XYZ file of C-alpha atoms in Angstrom:
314
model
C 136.504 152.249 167.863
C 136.909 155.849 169.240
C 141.036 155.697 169.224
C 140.907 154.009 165.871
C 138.580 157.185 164.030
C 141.061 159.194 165.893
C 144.180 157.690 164.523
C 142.377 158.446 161.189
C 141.445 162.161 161.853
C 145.204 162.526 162.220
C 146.510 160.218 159.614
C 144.685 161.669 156.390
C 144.824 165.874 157.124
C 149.018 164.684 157.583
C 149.035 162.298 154.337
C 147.143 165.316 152.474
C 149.089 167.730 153.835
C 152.358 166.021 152.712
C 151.106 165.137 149.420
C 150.413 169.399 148.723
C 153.725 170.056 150.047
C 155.419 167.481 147.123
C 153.649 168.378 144.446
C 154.552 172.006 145.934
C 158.261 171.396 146.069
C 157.525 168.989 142.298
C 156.097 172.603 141.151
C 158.907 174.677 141.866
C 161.906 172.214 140.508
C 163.195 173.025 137.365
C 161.685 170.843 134.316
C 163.926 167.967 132.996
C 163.591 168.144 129.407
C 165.097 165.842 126.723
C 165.602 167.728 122.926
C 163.333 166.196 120.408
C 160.278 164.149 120.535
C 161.496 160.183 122.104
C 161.039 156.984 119.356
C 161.937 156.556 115.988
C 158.269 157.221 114.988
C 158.724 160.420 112.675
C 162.524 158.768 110.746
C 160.419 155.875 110.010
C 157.226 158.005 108.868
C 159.481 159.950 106.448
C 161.629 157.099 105.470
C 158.435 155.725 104.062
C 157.297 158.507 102.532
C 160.880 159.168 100.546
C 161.493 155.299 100.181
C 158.491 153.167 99.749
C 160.537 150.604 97.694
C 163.142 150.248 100.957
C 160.102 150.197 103.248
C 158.055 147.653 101.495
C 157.858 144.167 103.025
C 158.403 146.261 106.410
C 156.110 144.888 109.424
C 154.998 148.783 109.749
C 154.887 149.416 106.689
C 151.029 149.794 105.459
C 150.188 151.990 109.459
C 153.617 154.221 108.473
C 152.056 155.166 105.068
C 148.940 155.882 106.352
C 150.206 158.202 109.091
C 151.214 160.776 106.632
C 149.603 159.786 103.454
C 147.109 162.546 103.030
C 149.797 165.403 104.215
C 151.478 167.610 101.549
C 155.241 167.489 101.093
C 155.979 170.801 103.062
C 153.643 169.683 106.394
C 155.266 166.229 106.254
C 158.392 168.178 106.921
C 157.130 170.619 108.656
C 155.683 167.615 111.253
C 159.325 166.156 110.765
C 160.958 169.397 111.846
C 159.085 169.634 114.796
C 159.486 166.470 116.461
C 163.402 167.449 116.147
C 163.024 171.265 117.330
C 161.017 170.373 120.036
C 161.367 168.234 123.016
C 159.989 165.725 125.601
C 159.173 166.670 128.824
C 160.763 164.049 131.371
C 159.606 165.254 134.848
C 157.509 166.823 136.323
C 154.956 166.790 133.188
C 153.918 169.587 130.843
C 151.622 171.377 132.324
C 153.749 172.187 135.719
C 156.967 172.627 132.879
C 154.823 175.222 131.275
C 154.335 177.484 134.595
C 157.622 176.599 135.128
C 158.586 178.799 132.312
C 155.683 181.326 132.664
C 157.070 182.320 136.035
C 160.706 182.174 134.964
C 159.919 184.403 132.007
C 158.015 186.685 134.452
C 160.630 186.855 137.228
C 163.990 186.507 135.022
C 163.469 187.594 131.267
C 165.356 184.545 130.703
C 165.078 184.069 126.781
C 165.689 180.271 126.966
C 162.454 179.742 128.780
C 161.052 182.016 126.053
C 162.048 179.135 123.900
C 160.971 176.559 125.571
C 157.064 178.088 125.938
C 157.048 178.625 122.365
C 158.012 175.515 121.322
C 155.014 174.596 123.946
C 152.885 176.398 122.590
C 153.364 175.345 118.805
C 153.033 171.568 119.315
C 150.195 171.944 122.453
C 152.161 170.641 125.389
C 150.979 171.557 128.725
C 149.153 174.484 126.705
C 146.711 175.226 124.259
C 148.372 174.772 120.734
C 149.016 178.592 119.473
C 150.652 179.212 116.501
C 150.681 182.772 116.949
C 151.729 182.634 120.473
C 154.526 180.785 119.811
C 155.922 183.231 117.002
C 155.882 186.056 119.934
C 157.572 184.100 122.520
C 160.449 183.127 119.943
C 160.999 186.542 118.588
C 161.565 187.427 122.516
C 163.672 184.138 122.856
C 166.041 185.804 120.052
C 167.420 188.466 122.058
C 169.201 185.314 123.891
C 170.929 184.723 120.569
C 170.516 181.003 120.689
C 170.773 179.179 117.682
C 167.671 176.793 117.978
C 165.504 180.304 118.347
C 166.577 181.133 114.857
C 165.579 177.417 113.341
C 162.339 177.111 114.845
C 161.501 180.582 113.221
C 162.696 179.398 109.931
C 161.129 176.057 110.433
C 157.602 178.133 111.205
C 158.514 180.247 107.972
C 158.452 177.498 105.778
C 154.807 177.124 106.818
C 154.145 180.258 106.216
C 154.772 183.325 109.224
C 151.992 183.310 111.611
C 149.887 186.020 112.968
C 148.822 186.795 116.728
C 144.989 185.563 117.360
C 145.367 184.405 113.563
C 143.883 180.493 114.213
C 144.541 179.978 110.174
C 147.897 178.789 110.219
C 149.842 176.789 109.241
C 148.507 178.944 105.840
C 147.657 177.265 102.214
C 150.166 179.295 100.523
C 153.104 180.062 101.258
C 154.994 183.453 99.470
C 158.302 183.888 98.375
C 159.442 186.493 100.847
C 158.459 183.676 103.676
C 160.353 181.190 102.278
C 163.229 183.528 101.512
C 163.075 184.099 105.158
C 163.112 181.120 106.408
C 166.402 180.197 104.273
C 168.197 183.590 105.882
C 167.339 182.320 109.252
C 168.496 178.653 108.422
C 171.671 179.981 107.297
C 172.415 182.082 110.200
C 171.771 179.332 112.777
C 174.026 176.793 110.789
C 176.786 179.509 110.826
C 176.049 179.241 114.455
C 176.109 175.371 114.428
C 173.049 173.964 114.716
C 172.594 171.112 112.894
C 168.978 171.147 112.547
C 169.593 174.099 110.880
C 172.074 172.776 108.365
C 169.564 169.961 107.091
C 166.802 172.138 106.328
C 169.556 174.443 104.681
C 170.576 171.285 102.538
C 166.792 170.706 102.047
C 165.726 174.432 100.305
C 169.080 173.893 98.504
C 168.118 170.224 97.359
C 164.394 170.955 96.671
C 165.010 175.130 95.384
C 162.474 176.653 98.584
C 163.688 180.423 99.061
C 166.857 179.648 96.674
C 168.112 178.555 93.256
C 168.250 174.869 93.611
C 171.170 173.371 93.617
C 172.736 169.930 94.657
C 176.420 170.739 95.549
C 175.520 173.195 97.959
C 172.523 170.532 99.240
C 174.817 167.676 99.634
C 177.501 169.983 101.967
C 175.213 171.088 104.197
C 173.395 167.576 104.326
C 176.919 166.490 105.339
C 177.525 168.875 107.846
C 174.129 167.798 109.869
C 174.609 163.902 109.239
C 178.027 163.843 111.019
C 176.034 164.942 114.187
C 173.477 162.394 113.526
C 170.795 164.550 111.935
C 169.029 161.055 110.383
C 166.857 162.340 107.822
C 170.233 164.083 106.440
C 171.790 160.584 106.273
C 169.153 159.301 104.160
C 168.945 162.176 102.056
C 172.314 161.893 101.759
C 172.196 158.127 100.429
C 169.533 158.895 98.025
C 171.322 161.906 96.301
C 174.590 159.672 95.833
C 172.924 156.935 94.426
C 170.420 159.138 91.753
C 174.574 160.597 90.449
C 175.856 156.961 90.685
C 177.991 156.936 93.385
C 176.818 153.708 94.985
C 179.508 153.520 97.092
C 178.899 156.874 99.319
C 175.187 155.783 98.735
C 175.692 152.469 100.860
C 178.062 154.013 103.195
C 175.323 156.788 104.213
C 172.539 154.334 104.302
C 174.000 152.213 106.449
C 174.796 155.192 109.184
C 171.536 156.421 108.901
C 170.401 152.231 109.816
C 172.557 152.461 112.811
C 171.561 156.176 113.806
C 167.904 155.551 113.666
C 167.816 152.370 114.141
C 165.720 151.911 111.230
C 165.109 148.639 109.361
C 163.872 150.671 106.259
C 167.123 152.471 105.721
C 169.046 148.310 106.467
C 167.183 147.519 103.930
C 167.688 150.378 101.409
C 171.667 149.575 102.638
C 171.293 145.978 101.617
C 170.379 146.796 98.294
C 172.560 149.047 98.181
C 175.445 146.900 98.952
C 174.297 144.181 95.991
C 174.483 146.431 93.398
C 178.037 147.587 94.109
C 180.838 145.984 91.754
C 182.689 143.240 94.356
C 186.399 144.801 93.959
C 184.518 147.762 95.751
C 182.193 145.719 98.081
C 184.796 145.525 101.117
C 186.198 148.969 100.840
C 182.400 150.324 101.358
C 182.011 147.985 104.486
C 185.200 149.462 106.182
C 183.758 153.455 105.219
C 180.630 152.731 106.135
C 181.872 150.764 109.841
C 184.495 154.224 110.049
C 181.585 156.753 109.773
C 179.149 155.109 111.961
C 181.841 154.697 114.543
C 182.949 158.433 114.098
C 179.143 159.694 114.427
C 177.971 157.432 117.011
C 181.106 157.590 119.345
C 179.919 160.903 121.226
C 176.755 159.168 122.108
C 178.147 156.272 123.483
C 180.804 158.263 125.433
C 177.751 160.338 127.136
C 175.557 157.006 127.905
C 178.678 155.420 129.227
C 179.237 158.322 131.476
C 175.210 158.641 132.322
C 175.752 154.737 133.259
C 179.250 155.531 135.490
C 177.056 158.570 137.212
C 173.747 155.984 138.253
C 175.979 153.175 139.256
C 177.563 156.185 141.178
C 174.229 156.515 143.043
């Protein structure tokens, strides 16, 4: 009995002992982070919303519509926006990713970790959801002169521009100036190729937020972000073309934004599409509409093939 209590005097101080020292060495490693919030939850939640007859008849459809029903147009985007600015933390989890950053920032001034602890900060993962805090660690991001810094301001603009210790936003109303600001920021980050950026460009274009509406200007920067798979441009995109008649392009951009999201509300929106077009123009829509998602979609599949090659690798 003696040897056995001794066996476990030994065993558990050494199984405790290795357990601090890997969730030591977990600590330390640098967070694996994937850009934008995993699912198709938030395409489908706005599909919905923009597209109820497309959506009706839809298994999900009644629990989508109540998800968002009782928000205002400009906080369902706003929710929108930031499941695509921000990101899901993959390993080690978001608390140890969030003093990850805090020490990186301390050691390094390293504005990219400046970014990713505001973008913590505004949607509450691994920290205490702080609007205000999230403003000051993006105008510090900035001096990095990354792209995404400059969108998530805008996109935070739109709500209205927070205050430090200020626990009112997102505000009720929104001025001019803010939303004049957030289109100048929008416009400098799609000069500088973000994507995000050029869909909510398109959208104070399509909708006139911070800028004379107008839907020429909407509809190039909508297809600017839906050639690199920005979804909600896609549909946006469809529904535009099909209010001025052009079924064709209608069809053709429903049908990538199906395939991108993988969204049976924007197959079905396609479908109908598709029967209202003349027949002499039925098969020429098929081939665009097989080009473009082939065109958008090939980069992806190139980088899972390779992510495949790399595990088999292993």
């Amino acid at each position: 009995m003696a040897s056995w209590v001794s066996v476990l005097l030994f065993i558990i101080p050494l199984m405790l002992l290795l357990f601090g020292l890997m969730h030591f060495i977990e600590s330390r490693r640098k967070p694996m982070l994937h850009q934008g919030v995993l699912g198709k939850l938030h395409d489908e939640q706005l599909f919905v919303r923009w597209d109820e007859t497309s959506a009706y008849g839809y298994k999900r459809f009644d629990k989508l519509k109540r998800a968002w029903q009782s928000l205002e147009d400009n906080e369902a985007w706003y929710q929108y926006n930031l499941s695509k600015a921000g990101f899901t933390v993959i390993a080690p989890g978001a608390r140890s990713a969030f003093r990850w950053y805090s020490r990186d920032w301390g050691k390094r001034q390293n504005p990219e970790s400046a970014y990713y602890l505001a973008m913590m900060a505004l949607a509450g993962l691994g920290t205490e959801r702080d609007a205000g805090k999230a403003w000051e660690w993006l105008k510090e991001a900035g001096q990095g002169n990354i792209a995404n810094v400059l969108t998530a301001q805008g996109i935070m603009q739109l709500r209205g521009r927070p205050v430090a210790g200020d626990p009112s936003w997102p505000v009720v109303t929104v001025t001019g100036d803010s939303r004049r600001a957030a289109v100048a920021l929008f416009q400098q980050a799609s000069e500088a190729g973000d994507p995000l950026a050029c869909q909510n460009f398109g959208f104070c274009f399509e909708h006139g937020i911070g800028v004379e509406a107008n839907l020429e200007t909407a509809i190039s920067y909508y297809l600017v972000a839906a050639e690199q798979e920005m979804t909600a441009s896609q549909y946006r995109l469809s529904m535009l073309y099909e209010k001025l008649g052009e079924l064709s392009d209608a069809y053709v951009w429903s049908h990538v934004a199906a395939q991108c999201a993988e969204s049976e509300i924007a197959d079905n929106r396609s479908q109908r599409l598709f029967d209202l077009l003349p027949e002499q123009e039925r098969e020429w829509a098929r081939l665009s509409a097989s080009a473009s998602t082939q065109r958008i979609l090939g980069p992806r599949m190139a980088r899972l093939y390779a992510a495949s090659r790399l595990i088999r690798s292993i």
